[in-house]
Amino acid sequence: MSESRSIVSPDAARYSKKHALSTRQIDITYIPVDSFTELTTQPGNFVLAAISYGAKSLEAKNAKFPIFQVEIEQIGERPVIEVWSSSSQACYGTHNGISYSQDGEFLVGSISTLETSSSKLETITKKAYEIITKFVMSRGYNHLLRVWNYFPSINVEENGLERYKTFCTGRAVAFRSKYIKDKQQHFPAASAVGTKGNYLTICFIASKTPGLNIENPRQISAYNYPPKYGAQSPSFSRASYHTSFHEDRLFIAGTASIVGHETKHVRNFEKQLGETLNNISTLLKHAKKIGCTGFGSPSSLSLAKIYIRDKRNVDFAHSILGKFFGLKVKTIFLQADICRRDLLLEVECIGIK
Ligand code: 3EB
């Protein structure tokens, strides 16, 4: 396969613990909404941010840390909050519309922007990415490890172009000018998901020390997709691995039923799910081969998030994923549109060891 040379990012061989001596740890977990108030008042718990999924915004009196609101519904009876916390005290703030916190190794943030008649999706995407990349670099957190992108009507065509493709253009242009070119950084692992809300919301995790990008041998790197998926190919990597003194973490990007660059099993949820899980297994094997220890199997991961286009498939997905991940991986389901019209689901994972 002609891509095989680009699968291992060039610094894989050089990437080792020696280059990442930070002692900071990040924890990411899902907790029931009911436990949230306790968390905000617990001493010694250094919350970086909480992510609330759904239309209703979260009440968090006394919370100093930012709450990122994502406008997609959870499926299931027991809604959870996603909590990002640190092993050390963080400081919080806002800058140019970004709510952020930083702990000396990680800077996490979120920005939400509304489209207007004069500032359409491509413009606001480009602007949001320019603000983010400029901000993280100005603070010395030069490496975007993981980014989540949420915006409405992702599959709707506007002026002859699907909005996901328009989004890809805004993102690519911003990355080219301010991030990749100046600093030679890699693309972060990402997810791009449709909402029924109003905002373009981008959440991110950046670090002071670099991560290692991992591509998937079964898939063409998204940044090398042919132009039929958009004039500007999607600026993300399949996974990023980041290590520090006490801890390793693996962020797996939104993964779907794509082999090479093509969608497989159109209109067949069961097969798309199987292909997606095959992609995740293959990525984990490949990651292990290039030296990312600790995440050799799906059950060694910590969290999984499943975006499902049609809620009726959730019970089936739940049973298959239970077998795939085992009982220890915390899993949540969200109802959302996926960035290609023919994709019925997307799965993203986080491993922390
Ligand atoms: C894919 O593999 C499916 O544009 O940021 C997955 C994860 C997908 C992230 C993005 C898109 C993105 O191409 C779609």
Coordinates of C-alpha atoms and ligand atoms in Angstrom, one line a residue:
M1 CA 0.0 0.0 0.0
S2 CA 1.4 3.3 -0.9
E3 CA 0.5 5.0 2.4
S4 CA 2.4 2.6 4.5
R5 CA 5.3 4.9 4.8
S6 CA 3.2 7.7 6.2
I7 CA 1.6 5.5 8.9
V8 CA 4.3 5.9 11.4
S9 CA 4.8 9.5 12.1
P10 CA 8.4 10.5 11.6
D11 CA 9.2 11.0 15.3
A12 CA 7.7 7.6 16.5
A13 CA 11.2 6.3 17.0
R14 CA 12.3 9.3 18.9
Y15 CA 9.2 9.5 21.1
S16 CA 9.9 8.2 24.5
K17 CA 9.4 8.9 28.1
K18 CA 12.7 10.7 28.3
H19 CA 11.1 13.5 26.3
A20 CA 8.1 13.8 28.6
L21 CA 9.2 14.3 32.2
S22 CA 6.1 16.2 33.4
T23 CA 4.6 14.7 36.5
R24 CA 1.1 16.1 35.8
Q25 CA -1.7 13.7 35.4
I26 CA -5.1 14.2 33.7
D27 CA -8.1 12.2 34.5
I28 CA -11.2 12.0 32.3
T29 CA -14.3 10.3 33.6
Y30 CA -18.1 10.3 33.4
I31 CA -20.0 10.8 36.6
P32 CA -23.8 10.8 37.2
V33 CA -25.4 14.3 37.0
D34 CA -26.5 13.8 40.7
S35 CA -23.0 13.5 41.9
F36 CA -21.9 16.7 40.3
T37 CA -22.6 19.1 43.1
E38 CA -20.5 17.0 45.5
L39 CA -17.6 17.1 43.1
T40 CA -17.7 20.9 42.9
T41 CA -17.4 21.2 46.6
Q42 CA -14.8 18.4 47.3
P43 CA -11.5 19.8 48.5
G44 CA -8.4 18.4 46.8
N45 CA -10.2 17.6 43.5
F46 CA -8.7 19.8 40.9
V47 CA -11.3 19.9 38.2
L48 CA -10.1 21.4 34.9
A49 CA -13.5 21.4 33.2
A50 CA -16.8 19.6 33.1
I51 CA -18.6 18.8 29.9
S52 CA -22.4 18.8 29.9
Y53 CA -24.2 17.1 27.0
G54 CA -27.8 18.1 26.3
A55 CA -30.0 21.1 25.9
K56 CA -30.3 21.9 29.6
S57 CA -27.3 23.8 31.0
L58 CA -25.8 22.5 34.1
E59 CA -26.4 24.3 37.4
A60 CA -23.1 24.5 39.2
K61 CA -23.1 27.0 42.0
N62 CA -19.6 27.7 43.4
A63 CA -17.9 26.0 40.5
K64 CA -14.7 27.9 39.6
F65 CA -13.8 25.7 36.7
P66 CA -15.4 26.1 33.3
I67 CA -18.4 24.1 32.1
F68 CA -18.5 23.3 28.4
Q69 CA -22.0 22.9 27.0
V70 CA -22.3 20.6 24.1
E71 CA -25.7 20.7 22.3
I72 CA -26.3 17.0 21.8
E73 CA -28.6 14.6 23.7
Q74 CA -27.4 11.6 25.6
I75 CA -29.3 8.4 25.1
G76 CA -30.3 6.5 28.2
E77 CA -31.9 7.0 31.5
R78 CA -28.9 8.1 33.6
P79 CA -27.3 11.2 32.1
V80 CA -23.7 11.8 33.0
I81 CA -21.3 14.7 33.1
E82 CA -17.8 14.3 31.6
V83 CA -15.2 15.6 34.1
W84 CA -11.6 16.4 33.2
S85 CA -9.4 16.8 36.3
S86 CA -5.8 17.3 37.1
S87 CA -3.4 16.0 39.7
S88 CA -2.5 19.7 40.5
Q89 CA -4.1 23.0 41.0
A90 CA -5.2 24.7 37.8
C91 CA -5.9 28.3 37.0
Y92 CA -9.0 29.3 35.1
G93 CA -9.9 32.2 32.8
T94 CA -11.5 33.4 29.6
H95 CA -9.7 34.8 26.5
N96 CA -11.2 35.9 23.2
G97 CA -14.2 33.8 23.9
I98 CA -12.3 30.7 25.0
S99 CA -13.1 29.4 28.5
Y100 CA -10.0 27.6 29.7
S101 CA -8.0 26.1 32.5
Q102 CA -4.3 25.3 32.6
D103 CA -2.3 23.2 35.1
G104 CA 1.3 23.5 33.9
E105 CA 1.2 20.6 31.5
F106 CA -2.3 20.8 30.0
L107 CA -4.4 23.6 28.8
V108 CA -8.0 22.7 28.1
G109 CA -10.6 25.0 26.6
S110 CA -13.8 25.5 24.7
I111 CA -15.1 28.2 22.4
S112 CA -18.7 28.6 21.1
T113 CA -19.6 30.8 18.2
L114 CA -22.9 31.7 16.5
E115 CA -23.2 31.9 12.7
T116 CA -24.6 35.2 11.5
S117 CA -25.7 36.2 8.0
S118 CA -22.4 37.9 7.5
S119 CA -20.2 35.4 9.3
K120 CA -21.0 31.9 7.9
L121 CA -19.6 28.5 9.0
E122 CA -16.3 28.7 7.1
T123 CA -15.5 32.1 8.5
I124 CA -16.3 31.3 12.1
T125 CA -14.5 28.0 11.9
K126 CA -11.4 29.6 10.6
K127 CA -11.6 32.4 13.2
A128 CA -12.2 29.9 16.1
Y129 CA -9.2 27.8 15.1
E130 CA -7.0 30.9 14.7
I131 CA -8.0 32.0 18.2
I132 CA -7.3 28.6 19.6
T133 CA -4.0 27.9 18.0
K134 CA -2.7 31.4 18.7
F135 CA -3.8 31.2 22.3
V136 CA -2.3 27.8 23.1
M137 CA 1.0 28.8 21.5
S138 CA 1.1 32.1 23.3
R139 CA 0.8 30.2 26.6
G140 CA 3.5 27.6 25.7
Y141 CA 1.0 24.7 25.3
N142 CA 2.1 24.2 21.7
H143 CA 0.6 20.8 21.1
L144 CA -3.1 20.2 20.4
L145 CA -3.6 16.6 21.3
R146 CA -7.4 16.3 21.0
V147 CA -10.2 18.4 19.6
W148 CA -13.9 18.0 19.4
N149 CA -16.0 19.8 16.8
Y150 CA -19.8 20.3 17.1
F151 CA -22.0 22.2 14.8
P152 CA -25.6 22.2 13.5
S153 CA -26.8 20.8 10.1
I154 CA -23.5 19.0 9.4
N155 CA -24.9 17.1 6.4
V156 CA -27.0 20.0 4.9
E157 CA -25.9 21.4 1.6
E158 CA -25.4 25.2 1.5
N159 CA -24.5 27.0 -1.7
G160 CA -23.8 23.6 -3.3
L161 CA -21.5 22.3 -0.6
E162 CA -22.1 20.1 2.4
R163 CA -21.5 22.0 5.6
Y164 CA -19.0 19.5 6.9
K165 CA -16.8 20.2 3.8
T166 CA -17.2 24.0 4.4
F167 CA -16.1 23.4 8.0
C168 CA -13.1 21.4 6.8
T169 CA -12.0 24.3 4.7
G170 CA -12.1 26.8 7.5
R171 CA -10.2 24.5 9.8
A172 CA -7.5 23.6 7.2
V173 CA -6.9 27.2 6.3
A174 CA -6.4 28.2 10.0
F175 CA -4.1 25.3 10.7
R176 CA -2.0 26.1 7.7
S177 CA -1.4 29.7 8.5
K178 CA -0.9 29.7 12.3
Y179 CA -0.1 26.2 13.5
I180 CA 1.4 23.6 11.2
K181 CA 3.5 26.1 9.3
D182 CA 5.1 28.0 12.1
K183 CA 5.7 25.2 14.5
Q184 CA 5.6 22.0 12.5
Q185 CA 3.0 20.5 14.8
H186 CA 0.8 17.6 13.9
F187 CA -2.9 17.6 13.5
P188 CA -4.8 16.6 16.7
A189 CA -7.0 13.5 17.0
A190 CA -10.5 14.9 16.5
S191 CA -14.2 14.2 16.2
A192 CA -16.6 16.2 14.0
V193 CA -20.3 15.7 14.9
G194 CA -23.6 17.3 14.0
T195 CA -25.9 19.0 16.6
K196 CA -29.4 20.2 16.7
G197 CA -28.3 23.3 18.5
N198 CA -27.1 26.7 17.3
Y199 CA -23.4 27.0 18.0
L200 CA -20.2 25.9 16.6
T201 CA -18.5 24.5 19.7
I202 CA -14.9 23.4 19.7
C203 CA -13.4 21.8 22.8
F204 CA -9.7 21.0 23.0
I205 CA -6.8 19.6 25.1
A206 CA -3.4 21.0 24.5
S207 CA -0.1 20.1 26.2
K208 CA 3.3 21.6 26.7
T209 CA 5.1 18.5 25.6
P210 CA 4.4 16.8 22.2
G211 CA 2.2 13.8 21.6
L212 CA 2.8 11.1 19.1
N213 CA 0.4 10.8 16.2
I214 CA -0.8 7.5 15.2
E215 CA -2.5 6.6 11.9
N216 CA -4.5 3.5 11.0
P217 CA -3.1 1.0 8.6
R218 CA -6.6 0.1 7.3
Q219 CA -7.4 3.7 6.6
I220 CA -5.9 6.4 4.4
S221 CA -4.9 9.3 6.7
A222 CA -7.8 11.7 6.6
Y223 CA -5.5 14.6 5.7
N224 CA -4.7 12.5 2.5
Y225 CA -8.3 11.8 1.5
P226 CA -9.0 12.5 -2.2
P227 CA -10.8 15.7 -3.1
K228 CA -14.2 14.1 -3.5
Y229 CA -14.6 14.3 0.3
G230 CA -13.9 18.1 0.2
A231 CA -11.4 20.4 -1.5
Q232 CA -9.5 20.7 1.8
S233 CA -9.0 17.3 3.4
P234 CA -9.9 16.9 7.1
S235 CA -7.2 18.1 9.4
F236 CA -7.0 15.4 12.0
S237 CA -5.1 12.3 13.0
R238 CA -6.5 8.9 13.9
A239 CA -5.1 9.0 17.4
S240 CA -2.6 10.8 19.6
Y241 CA -0.6 9.3 22.4
H242 CA 0.9 11.4 25.1
T243 CA 3.2 10.2 27.9
S244 CA 4.5 11.7 31.1
F245 CA 6.4 10.4 34.0
H246 CA 3.5 8.6 35.8
E247 CA 1.0 8.2 33.1
D248 CA 0.2 7.4 29.4
R249 CA -2.8 8.5 27.5
L250 CA -4.2 7.6 24.2
F251 CA -6.9 9.7 22.4
I252 CA -8.6 7.8 19.6
A253 CA -10.3 10.1 17.1
G254 CA -13.9 9.5 16.0
T255 CA -13.7 6.2 14.2
A256 CA -16.3 5.0 11.6
S257 CA -16.9 2.4 9.0
I258 CA -14.3 3.7 6.6
V259 CA -11.7 1.5 4.9
G260 CA -9.1 3.2 2.7
H261 CA -11.1 6.3 2.2
E262 CA -14.5 4.7 1.4
T263 CA -17.5 4.3 3.5
K264 CA -18.3 0.6 3.9
H265 CA -21.8 -1.0 4.5
V266 CA -24.1 1.8 3.5
R267 CA -27.5 1.5 5.3
N268 CA -26.3 -1.5 7.4
F269 CA -25.8 -0.5 11.0
E270 CA -24.6 -3.9 12.2
K271 CA -21.9 -4.2 9.7
Q272 CA -20.8 -0.5 10.1
L273 CA -20.4 -1.2 13.8
G274 CA -18.3 -4.3 13.1
E275 CA -16.1 -2.4 10.7
T276 CA -15.7 0.5 13.1
L277 CA -14.6 -1.9 15.9
N278 CA -12.2 -3.6 13.5
N279 CA -10.7 -0.2 12.8
I280 CA -10.2 0.4 16.5
S281 CA -8.7 -3.0 17.1
T282 CA -6.3 -2.5 14.2
L283 CA -5.3 1.0 15.5
L284 CA -4.6 -0.5 18.9
K285 CA -2.4 -3.2 17.5
H286 CA -0.5 -0.7 15.4
A287 CA -0.1 1.6 18.3
K288 CA 1.4 -1.2 20.4
K289 CA 3.7 -2.1 17.5
I290 CA 5.2 1.4 17.4
G291 CA 5.7 1.6 21.1
C292 CA 2.6 2.9 22.8
T293 CA 2.5 0.6 25.7
G294 CA -0.5 -0.1 27.9
F295 CA -3.3 -0.1 25.3
G296 CA -3.0 -3.4 23.6
S297 CA -6.6 -4.3 23.8
P298 CA -10.0 -2.5 23.8
S299 CA -10.6 -3.5 27.4
S300 CA -7.4 -1.6 28.4
L301 CA -9.1 1.7 27.5
S302 CA -11.0 3.9 30.0
L303 CA -13.8 5.6 28.1
A304 CA -15.8 5.3 24.9
K305 CA -18.3 7.6 23.4
I306 CA -20.7 6.5 20.7
Y307 CA -22.4 8.9 18.4
I308 CA -25.5 7.3 16.8
R309 CA -27.6 8.8 14.1
D310 CA -30.7 6.7 14.8
K311 CA -31.6 6.1 18.4
R312 CA -33.3 2.8 17.6
N313 CA -29.9 1.2 17.1
V314 CA -28.7 1.9 20.6
D315 CA -29.7 -1.4 22.3
F316 CA -28.0 -3.4 19.7
A317 CA -24.9 -1.2 19.8
H318 CA -24.9 -1.5 23.6
S319 CA -24.7 -5.3 23.6
I320 CA -22.0 -5.5 21.0
L321 CA -19.9 -2.8 22.6
G322 CA -20.3 -4.4 26.0
K323 CA -18.6 -7.5 24.6
F324 CA -15.9 -5.5 22.7
F325 CA -14.8 -3.3 25.6
G326 CA -15.7 -5.4 28.6
L327 CA -17.2 -4.0 31.8
K328 CA -14.5 -1.6 32.9
V329 CA -14.7 0.8 29.9
K330 CA -17.2 3.5 30.7
T331 CA -19.4 4.0 27.7
I332 CA -21.9 6.7 26.8
F333 CA -24.3 7.1 23.8
L334 CA -25.1 10.4 22.1
Q335 CA -27.7 11.0 19.4
A336 CA -26.0 12.9 16.6
D337 CA -25.4 13.3 12.9
I338 CA -22.1 12.0 11.6
C339 CA -20.0 13.9 9.2
R340 CA -20.7 11.7 6.1
R341 CA -24.3 11.2 5.2
D342 CA -23.8 7.5 4.8
L343 CA -22.2 6.9 8.2
L344 CA -24.6 5.7 10.9
L345 CA -22.2 5.8 13.8
E346 CA -18.9 7.0 15.1
V347 CA -16.9 5.7 18.1
E348 CA -14.2 7.6 20.0
C349 CA -12.1 6.3 22.9
I350 CA -9.7 7.5 25.6
G351 CA -7.2 5.3 27.4
I352 CA -5.4 6.5 30.6
K353 CA -2.9 4.3 32.2
Ligands
3EB1 C1 -13.6 9.8 9.0 O1 -12.8 8.9 9.4 C2 -14.9 9.9 9.7 O2 -13.2 16.0 10.5 O3 -12.5 16.1 12.5 C3 -14.0 11.3 12.2 C4 -13.2 12.0 13.1 C5 -14.4 12.0 11.1 C6 -12.9 13.4 13.0 C7 -13.0 15.4 11.6 C8 -14.1 13.3 10.9 C9 -13.4 14.0 11.8 O4 -13.3 10.5 8.1 C10 -15.2 11.3 10.0

